Coordinates of C-alpha atoms in Angstrom, one line a residue:
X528 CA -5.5 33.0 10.4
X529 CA -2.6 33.2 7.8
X530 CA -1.9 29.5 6.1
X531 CA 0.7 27.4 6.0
X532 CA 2.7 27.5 3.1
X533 CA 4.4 24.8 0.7
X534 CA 7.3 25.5 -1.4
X535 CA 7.4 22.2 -3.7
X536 CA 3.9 21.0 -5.0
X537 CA 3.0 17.3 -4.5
X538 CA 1.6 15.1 -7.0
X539 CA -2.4 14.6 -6.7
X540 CA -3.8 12.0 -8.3
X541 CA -7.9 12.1 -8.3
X542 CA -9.9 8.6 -8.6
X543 CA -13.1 6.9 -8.4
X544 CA -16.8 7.2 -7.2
X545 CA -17.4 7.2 -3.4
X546 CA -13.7 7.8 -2.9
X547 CA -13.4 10.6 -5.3
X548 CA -16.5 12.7 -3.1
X549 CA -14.2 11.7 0.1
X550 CA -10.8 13.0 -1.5
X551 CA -12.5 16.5 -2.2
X552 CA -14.2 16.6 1.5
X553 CA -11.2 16.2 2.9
X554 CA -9.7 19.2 1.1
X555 CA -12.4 21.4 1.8
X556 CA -12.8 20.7 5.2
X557 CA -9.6 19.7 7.3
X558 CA -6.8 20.8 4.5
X559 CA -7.6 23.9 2.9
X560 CA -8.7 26.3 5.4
X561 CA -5.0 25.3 7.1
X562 CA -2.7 25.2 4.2
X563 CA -1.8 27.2 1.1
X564 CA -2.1 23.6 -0.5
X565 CA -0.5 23.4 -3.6
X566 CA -0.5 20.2 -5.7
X567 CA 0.4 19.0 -9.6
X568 CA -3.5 17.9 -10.4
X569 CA -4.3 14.6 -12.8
X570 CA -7.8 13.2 -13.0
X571 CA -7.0 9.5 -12.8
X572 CA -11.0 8.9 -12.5
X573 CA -11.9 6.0 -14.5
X574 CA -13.3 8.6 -17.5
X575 CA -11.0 10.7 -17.8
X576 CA -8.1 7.6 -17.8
X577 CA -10.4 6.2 -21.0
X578 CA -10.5 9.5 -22.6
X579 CA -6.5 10.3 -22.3
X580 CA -6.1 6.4 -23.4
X581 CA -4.6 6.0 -19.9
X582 CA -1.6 8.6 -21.0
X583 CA -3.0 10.4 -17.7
X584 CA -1.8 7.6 -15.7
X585 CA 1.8 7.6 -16.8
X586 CA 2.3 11.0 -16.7
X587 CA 1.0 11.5 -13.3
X588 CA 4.3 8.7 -12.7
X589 CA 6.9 10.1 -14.8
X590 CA 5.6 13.5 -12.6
X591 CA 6.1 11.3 -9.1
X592 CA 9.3 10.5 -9.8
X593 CA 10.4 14.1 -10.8
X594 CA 8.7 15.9 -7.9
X595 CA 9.4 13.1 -5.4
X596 CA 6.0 12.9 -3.4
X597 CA 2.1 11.6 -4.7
X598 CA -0.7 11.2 -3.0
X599 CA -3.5 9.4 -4.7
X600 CA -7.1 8.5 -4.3
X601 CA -8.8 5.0 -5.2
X602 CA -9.1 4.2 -8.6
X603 CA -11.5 1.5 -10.4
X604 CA -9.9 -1.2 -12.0
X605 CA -12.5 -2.4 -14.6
X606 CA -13.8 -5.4 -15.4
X607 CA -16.4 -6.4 -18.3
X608 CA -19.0 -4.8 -15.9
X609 CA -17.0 -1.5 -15.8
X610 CA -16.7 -1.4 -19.3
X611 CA -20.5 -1.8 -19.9
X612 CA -21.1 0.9 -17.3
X613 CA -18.8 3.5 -18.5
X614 CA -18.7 2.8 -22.1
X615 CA -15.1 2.5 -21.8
X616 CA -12.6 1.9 -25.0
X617 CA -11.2 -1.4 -23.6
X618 CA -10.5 -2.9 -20.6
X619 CA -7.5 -0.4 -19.0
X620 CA -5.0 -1.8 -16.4
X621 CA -4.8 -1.2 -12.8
X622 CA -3.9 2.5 -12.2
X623 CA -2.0 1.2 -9.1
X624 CA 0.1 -1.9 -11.5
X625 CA 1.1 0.8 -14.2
X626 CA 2.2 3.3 -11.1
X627 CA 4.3 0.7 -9.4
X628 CA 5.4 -0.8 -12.6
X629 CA 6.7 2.8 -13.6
X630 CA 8.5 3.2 -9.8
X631 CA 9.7 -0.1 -9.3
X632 CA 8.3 0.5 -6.7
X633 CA 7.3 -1.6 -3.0
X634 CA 3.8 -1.2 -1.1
X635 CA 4.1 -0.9 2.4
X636 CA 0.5 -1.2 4.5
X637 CA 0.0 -0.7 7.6
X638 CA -2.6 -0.4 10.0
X639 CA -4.5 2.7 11.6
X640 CA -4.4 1.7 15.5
X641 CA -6.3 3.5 18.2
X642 CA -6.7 3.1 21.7
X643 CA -10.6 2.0 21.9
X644 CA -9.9 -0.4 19.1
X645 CA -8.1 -3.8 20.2
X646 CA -6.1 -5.8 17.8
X647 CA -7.8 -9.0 17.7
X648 CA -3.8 -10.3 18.9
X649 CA -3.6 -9.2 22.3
X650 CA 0.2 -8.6 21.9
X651 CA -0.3 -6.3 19.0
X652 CA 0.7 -2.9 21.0
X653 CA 2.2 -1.1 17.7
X654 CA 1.4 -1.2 13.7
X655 CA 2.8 -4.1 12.1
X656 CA 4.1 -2.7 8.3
X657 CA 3.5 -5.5 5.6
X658 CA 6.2 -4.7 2.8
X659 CA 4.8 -7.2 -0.6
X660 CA 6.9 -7.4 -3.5
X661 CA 4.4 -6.8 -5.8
X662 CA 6.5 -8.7 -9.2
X663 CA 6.6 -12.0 -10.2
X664 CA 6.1 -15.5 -8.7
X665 CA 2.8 -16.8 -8.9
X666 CA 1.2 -13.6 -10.2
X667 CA 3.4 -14.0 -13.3
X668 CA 3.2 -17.5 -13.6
X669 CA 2.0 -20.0 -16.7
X670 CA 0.0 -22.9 -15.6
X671 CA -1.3 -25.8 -17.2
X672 CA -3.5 -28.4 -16.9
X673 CA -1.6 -31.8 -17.6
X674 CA -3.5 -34.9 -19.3
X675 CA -1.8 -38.4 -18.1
X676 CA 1.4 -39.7 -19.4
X677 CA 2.9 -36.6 -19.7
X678 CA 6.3 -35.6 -19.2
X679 CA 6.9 -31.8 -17.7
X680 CA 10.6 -30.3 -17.9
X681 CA 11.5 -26.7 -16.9
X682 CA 13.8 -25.9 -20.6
X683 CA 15.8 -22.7 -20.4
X684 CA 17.3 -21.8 -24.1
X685 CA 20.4 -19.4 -23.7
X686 CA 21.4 -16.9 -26.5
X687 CA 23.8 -18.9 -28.4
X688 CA 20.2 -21.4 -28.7
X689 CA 21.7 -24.1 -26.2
X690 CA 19.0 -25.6 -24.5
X691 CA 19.2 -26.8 -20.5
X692 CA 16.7 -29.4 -19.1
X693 CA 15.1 -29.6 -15.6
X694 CA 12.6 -32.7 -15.1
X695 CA 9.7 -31.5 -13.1
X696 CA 7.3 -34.2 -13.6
X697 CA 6.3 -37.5 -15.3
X698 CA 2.4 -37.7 -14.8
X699 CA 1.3 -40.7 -15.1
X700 CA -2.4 -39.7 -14.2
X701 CA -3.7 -35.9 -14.9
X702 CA -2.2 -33.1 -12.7
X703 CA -1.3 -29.4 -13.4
X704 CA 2.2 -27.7 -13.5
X705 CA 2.9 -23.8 -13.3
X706 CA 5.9 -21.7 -14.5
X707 CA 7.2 -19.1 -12.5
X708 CA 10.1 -16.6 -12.5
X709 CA 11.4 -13.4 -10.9
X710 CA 14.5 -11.3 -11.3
X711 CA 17.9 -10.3 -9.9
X712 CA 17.0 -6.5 -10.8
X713 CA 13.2 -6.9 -8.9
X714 CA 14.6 -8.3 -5.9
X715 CA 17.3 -6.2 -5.4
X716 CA 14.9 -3.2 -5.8
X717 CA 12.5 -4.8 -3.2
X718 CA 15.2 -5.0 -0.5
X719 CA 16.6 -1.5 -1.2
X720 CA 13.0 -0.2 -1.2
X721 CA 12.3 -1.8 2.1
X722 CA 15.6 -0.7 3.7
X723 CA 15.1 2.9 3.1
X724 CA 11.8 2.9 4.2
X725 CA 12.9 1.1 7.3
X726 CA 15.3 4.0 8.0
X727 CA 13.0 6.6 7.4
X728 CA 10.1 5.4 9.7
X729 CA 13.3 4.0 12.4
X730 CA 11.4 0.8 12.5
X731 CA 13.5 -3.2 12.7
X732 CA 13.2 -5.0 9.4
X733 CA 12.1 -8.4 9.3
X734 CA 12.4 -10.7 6.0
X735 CA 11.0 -14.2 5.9
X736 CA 10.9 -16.9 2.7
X737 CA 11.7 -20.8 2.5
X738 CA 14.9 -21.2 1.6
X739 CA 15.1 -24.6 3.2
X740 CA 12.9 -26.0 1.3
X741 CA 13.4 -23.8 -2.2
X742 CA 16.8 -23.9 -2.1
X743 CA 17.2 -22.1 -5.1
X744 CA 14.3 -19.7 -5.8
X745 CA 13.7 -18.6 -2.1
X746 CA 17.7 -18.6 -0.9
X747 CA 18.2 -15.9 -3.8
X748 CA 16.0 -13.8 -2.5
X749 CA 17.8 -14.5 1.5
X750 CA 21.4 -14.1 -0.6
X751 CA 20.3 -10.8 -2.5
X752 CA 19.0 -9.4 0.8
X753 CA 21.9 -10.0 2.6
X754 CA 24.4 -8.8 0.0
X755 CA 22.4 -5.1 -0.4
X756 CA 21.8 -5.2 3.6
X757 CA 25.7 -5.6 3.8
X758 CA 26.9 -3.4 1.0
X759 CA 24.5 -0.2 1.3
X760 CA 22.9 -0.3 4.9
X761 CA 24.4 -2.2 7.5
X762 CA 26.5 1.0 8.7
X763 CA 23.1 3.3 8.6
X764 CA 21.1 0.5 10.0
X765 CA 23.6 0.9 13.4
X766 CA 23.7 4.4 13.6
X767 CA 20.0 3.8 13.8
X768 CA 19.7 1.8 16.2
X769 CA 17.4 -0.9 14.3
X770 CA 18.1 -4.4 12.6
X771 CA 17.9 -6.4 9.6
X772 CA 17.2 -10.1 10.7
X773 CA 15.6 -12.6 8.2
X774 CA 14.1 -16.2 9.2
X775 CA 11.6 -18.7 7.5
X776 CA 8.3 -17.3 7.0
X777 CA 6.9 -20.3 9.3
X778 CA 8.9 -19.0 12.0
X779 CA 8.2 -15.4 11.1
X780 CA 4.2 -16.3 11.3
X781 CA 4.9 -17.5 14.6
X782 CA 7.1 -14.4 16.0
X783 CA 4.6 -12.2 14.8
X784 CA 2.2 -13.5 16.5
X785 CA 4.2 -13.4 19.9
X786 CA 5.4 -9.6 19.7
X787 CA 4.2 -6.4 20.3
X788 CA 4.3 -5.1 16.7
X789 CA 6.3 -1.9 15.6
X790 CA 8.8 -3.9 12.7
X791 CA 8.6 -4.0 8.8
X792 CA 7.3 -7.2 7.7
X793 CA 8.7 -7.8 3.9
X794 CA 7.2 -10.7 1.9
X795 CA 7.3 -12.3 -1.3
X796 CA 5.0 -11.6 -3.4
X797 CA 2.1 -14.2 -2.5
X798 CA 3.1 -14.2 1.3
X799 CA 2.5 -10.6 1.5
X800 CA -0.9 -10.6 -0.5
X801 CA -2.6 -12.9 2.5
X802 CA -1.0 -11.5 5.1
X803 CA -1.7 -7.6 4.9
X804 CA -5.3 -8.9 4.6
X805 CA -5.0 -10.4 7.9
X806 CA -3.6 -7.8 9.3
X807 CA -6.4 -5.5 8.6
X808 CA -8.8 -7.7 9.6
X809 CA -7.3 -8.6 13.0
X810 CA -6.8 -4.8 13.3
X811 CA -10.2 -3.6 12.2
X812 CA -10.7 -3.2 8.8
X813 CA -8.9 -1.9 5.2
X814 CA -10.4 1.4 6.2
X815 CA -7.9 1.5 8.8
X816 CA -5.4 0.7 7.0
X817 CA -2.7 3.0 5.1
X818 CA -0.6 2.5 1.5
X819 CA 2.6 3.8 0.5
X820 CA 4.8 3.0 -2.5
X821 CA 8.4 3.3 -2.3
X822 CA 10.4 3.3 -5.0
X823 CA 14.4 2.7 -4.7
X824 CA 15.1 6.3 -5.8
X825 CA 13.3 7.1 -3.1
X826 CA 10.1 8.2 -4.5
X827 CA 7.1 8.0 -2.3
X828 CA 3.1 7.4 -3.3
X829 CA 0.6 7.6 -0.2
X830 CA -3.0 6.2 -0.8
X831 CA -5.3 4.8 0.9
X832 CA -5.5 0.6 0.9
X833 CA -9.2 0.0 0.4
X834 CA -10.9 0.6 -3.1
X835 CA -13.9 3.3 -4.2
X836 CA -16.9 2.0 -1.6
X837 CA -19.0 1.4 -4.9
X838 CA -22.5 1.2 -2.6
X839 CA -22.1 4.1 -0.6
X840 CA -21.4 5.6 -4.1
X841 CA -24.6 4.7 -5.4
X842 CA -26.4 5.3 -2.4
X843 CA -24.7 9.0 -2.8
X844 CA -26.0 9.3 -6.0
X845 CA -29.6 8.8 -4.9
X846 CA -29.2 11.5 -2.3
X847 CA -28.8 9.5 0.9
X848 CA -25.9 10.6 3.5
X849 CA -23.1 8.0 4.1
X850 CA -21.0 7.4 6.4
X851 CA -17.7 6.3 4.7
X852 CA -14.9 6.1 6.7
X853 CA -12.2 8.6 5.9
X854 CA -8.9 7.5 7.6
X855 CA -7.0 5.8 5.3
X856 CA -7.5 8.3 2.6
X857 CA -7.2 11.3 5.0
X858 CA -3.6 9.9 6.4
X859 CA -2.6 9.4 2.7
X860 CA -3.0 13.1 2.3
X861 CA -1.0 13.4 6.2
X862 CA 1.6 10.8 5.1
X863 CA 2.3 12.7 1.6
X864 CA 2.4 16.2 3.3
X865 CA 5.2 15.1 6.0
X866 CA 7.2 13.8 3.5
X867 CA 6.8 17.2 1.4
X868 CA 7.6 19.0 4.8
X869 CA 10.6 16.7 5.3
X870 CA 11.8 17.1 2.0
X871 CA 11.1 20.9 2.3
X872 CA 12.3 21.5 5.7
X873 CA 8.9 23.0 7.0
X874 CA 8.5 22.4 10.4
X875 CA 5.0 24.5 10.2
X876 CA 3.6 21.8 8.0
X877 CA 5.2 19.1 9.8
X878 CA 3.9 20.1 13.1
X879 CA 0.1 20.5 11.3
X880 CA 0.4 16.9 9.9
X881 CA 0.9 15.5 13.2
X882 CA -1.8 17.6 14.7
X883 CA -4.7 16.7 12.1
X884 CA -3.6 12.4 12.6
X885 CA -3.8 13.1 16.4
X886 CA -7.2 15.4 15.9
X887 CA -8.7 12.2 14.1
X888 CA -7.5 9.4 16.2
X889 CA -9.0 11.6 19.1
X890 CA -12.6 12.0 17.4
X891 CA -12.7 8.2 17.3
X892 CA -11.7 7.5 20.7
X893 CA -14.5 10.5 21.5
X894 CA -16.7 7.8 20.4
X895 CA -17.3 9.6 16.9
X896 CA -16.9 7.1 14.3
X897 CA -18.0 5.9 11.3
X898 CA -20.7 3.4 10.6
X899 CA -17.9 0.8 9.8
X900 CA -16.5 1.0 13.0
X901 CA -19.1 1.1 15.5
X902 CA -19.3 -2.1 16.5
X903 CA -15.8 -2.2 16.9
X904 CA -14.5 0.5 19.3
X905 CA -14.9 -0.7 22.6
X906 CA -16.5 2.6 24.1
X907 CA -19.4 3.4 26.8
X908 CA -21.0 6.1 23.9
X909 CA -20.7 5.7 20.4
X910 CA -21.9 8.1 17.8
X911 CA -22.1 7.4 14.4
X912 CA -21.5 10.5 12.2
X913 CA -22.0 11.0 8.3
X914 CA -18.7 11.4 6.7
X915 CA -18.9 14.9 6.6
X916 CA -19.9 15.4 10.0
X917 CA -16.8 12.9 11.1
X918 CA -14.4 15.4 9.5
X919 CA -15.8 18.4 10.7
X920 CA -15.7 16.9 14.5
X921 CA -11.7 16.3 13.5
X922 CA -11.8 20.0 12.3
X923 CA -13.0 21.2 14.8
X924 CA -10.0 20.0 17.2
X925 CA -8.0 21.9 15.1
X926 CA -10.0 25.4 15.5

């Protein structure tokens, strides 16, 4: 059987522990006997990002934006613990921060349905895409704690050195105050970021904050949304047939709850951190759950949402099989290659992608799964399969 061929290489970013082990199965097994794969490789695992003093990392971005497509595998951020374990340098930042940082980029999650799994929402009948803007707000704040009889003021300075004053608070028993900020330039990148991806997957956008109530902070995000909906995609949006509608995230809590899925959900920054967590788990789990980063140039970074499964790496290491669920990785690999084939025009490859994400969902609903899901699918015969064995039963459809 002759393979299918790619004309552009993606970007293939290698990472971490039980992860790492996965990412190569998967090539072995359900990509490379079925396409002439061909990828731009950097080793993002944790030693080889300490021995490159992280330059590995930025060049694998600089690279995403000039070819256009990444797929990446889950990388260790350390801690103190890390850093003992792998004699690293110093502590190095997030792989994932430096990426997006480097895109501008927005992470959209969503997650992994199948039939013989029920969203814990009854409604639920399609995904449900949480778009976070991953800048600012409370993640870039300054707090303090405030000891009695104090006075708090927010105090802009301008260039010329004038100085504006905002009274926040006059304590008169202890309390804390926090400092927070975003930008003009972040926002804007956030809503064009979750426009295009909006047209690209033909899904309704929905934005939410609490403008009523932060009537300045909040409304300039509703304002800047509106102005780039209005300048740059209200005529695509109607060819498309899909909408941009914005309410308060109360009432967006509430809708959600009520419909049958299938819209982008973008959030602030905090909003967005709780709820693509409860979206996983009142759709299964993170390993059902996919990543992508979209930047406003229209790069694109697929990964999977979960980190490395550190005990089923350590239980690797000792020689035991594991069964680590593969999905979210394995349609990061899916996700990148259809946008390569999209970008490419190859239907071949297009036509594969769609066949190996419809091979896997059909292995689960076989009643093949992973030990993470088996008390979930709601089947007569269940089978739990090493990972290994899970994505040979997926190749297997494909033979």
């Amino acid at each position: 059987m002759s393979k299918i061929k790619m004309t552009t290489p993606l970007v293939e970013m290698d990472g971490d522990e039980m992860t790492r082990i996965i990412w190569q199965q998967i090539k072995a097994i359900v990509l490379d006997p079925f396409i002439d794969l061909k990828t731009e490789y950097f080793d993002l695992g944790l030693p080889n990002r300490d021995a490159t003093d992280d330059q590995v990392t930025k060049d694998a971005a600089i690279r995403t934006r000039e070819l256009g497509v990444a797929v990446k595998c889950a990388t260790i951020t350390p801690n103190a613990q890390r850093m003992d374990e792998y004699k690293l340098k110093k502590l190095w930042p997030s792989p994932n921060a430096t990426i997006r940082a480097y895109l501008d980029g927005t992470v959209f999650r969503a997650p992994i349905m199948v039939s013989c799994i029920k969203p814990l929402v009854s409604s639920w009948e399609k995904p449900i895409t949480i778009a976070r803007h991953a800048y600012g707000d409370i993640y870039g704040g300054r707090e303090q704690l405030v000891p009695a009889d104090t006075r708090a003021e927010l105090v802009l300075t301008g260039p010329d050195g004038q100085e504006s004053r905002t009274l926040l608070h006059t304590f008169s028993g202890a309390g804390v105050v926090m400092g927070m900020h975003n930008t003009d330039a972040s926002i804007i990148s956030f809503a064009r970021s979750c426009m295009k991806h909006a047209l690209d997957v033909g899904q309704d956008l929905w934005f939410a904050a609490k403008d009523t109530i932060s009537k300045t902070y909040d409304h300039r995000f509703k304002d800047l949304f509106a102005e780039v909906f209005a300048a740059e995609f209200a005529d695509a949006f109607q060819q498309a047939g899909i909408t941009y509608f914005y309410t308060l995230i109360d009432d967006a809590v509430a809708r959600v709850m009520r419909s049958p899925g299938g819209m982008i959900w973008a959030c602030k920054n905090y909003d967005g951190d709780v709820m693509s967590d409860m979206l996983a788990s009142a759709c299964g789990s993170l390993a059902m759950m996919t990543s992508v980063l979209v930047a406003p140039d229209g790069s694109v970074e697929y990964e999977a949402a979960h980190g490395t499964v550190t005990r089923h790496y350590y239980r690797h290491l000792k020689g035991e099989k594991t069964s680590t669920n593969p999905m979210a990785t394995l349609l990061a690999w899916t996700g990148a290659l259809k946008k390569r084939a999209e970008l490419d025009q190859l239907p071949e490859l297009a036509a594969f992608t769609d066949r190996l994400e419809a091979a896997a969902l059909a292995t689960i609903e076989a009643g093949v799964v992973t030990g993470d899901l088996k008390n979930l699918v709601q089947l007569d015969k269940v089978n739990v399969a090493s990972t290994e064995d899970f994505l040979r039963a997926i190749a297997a459809r494909l033979a």
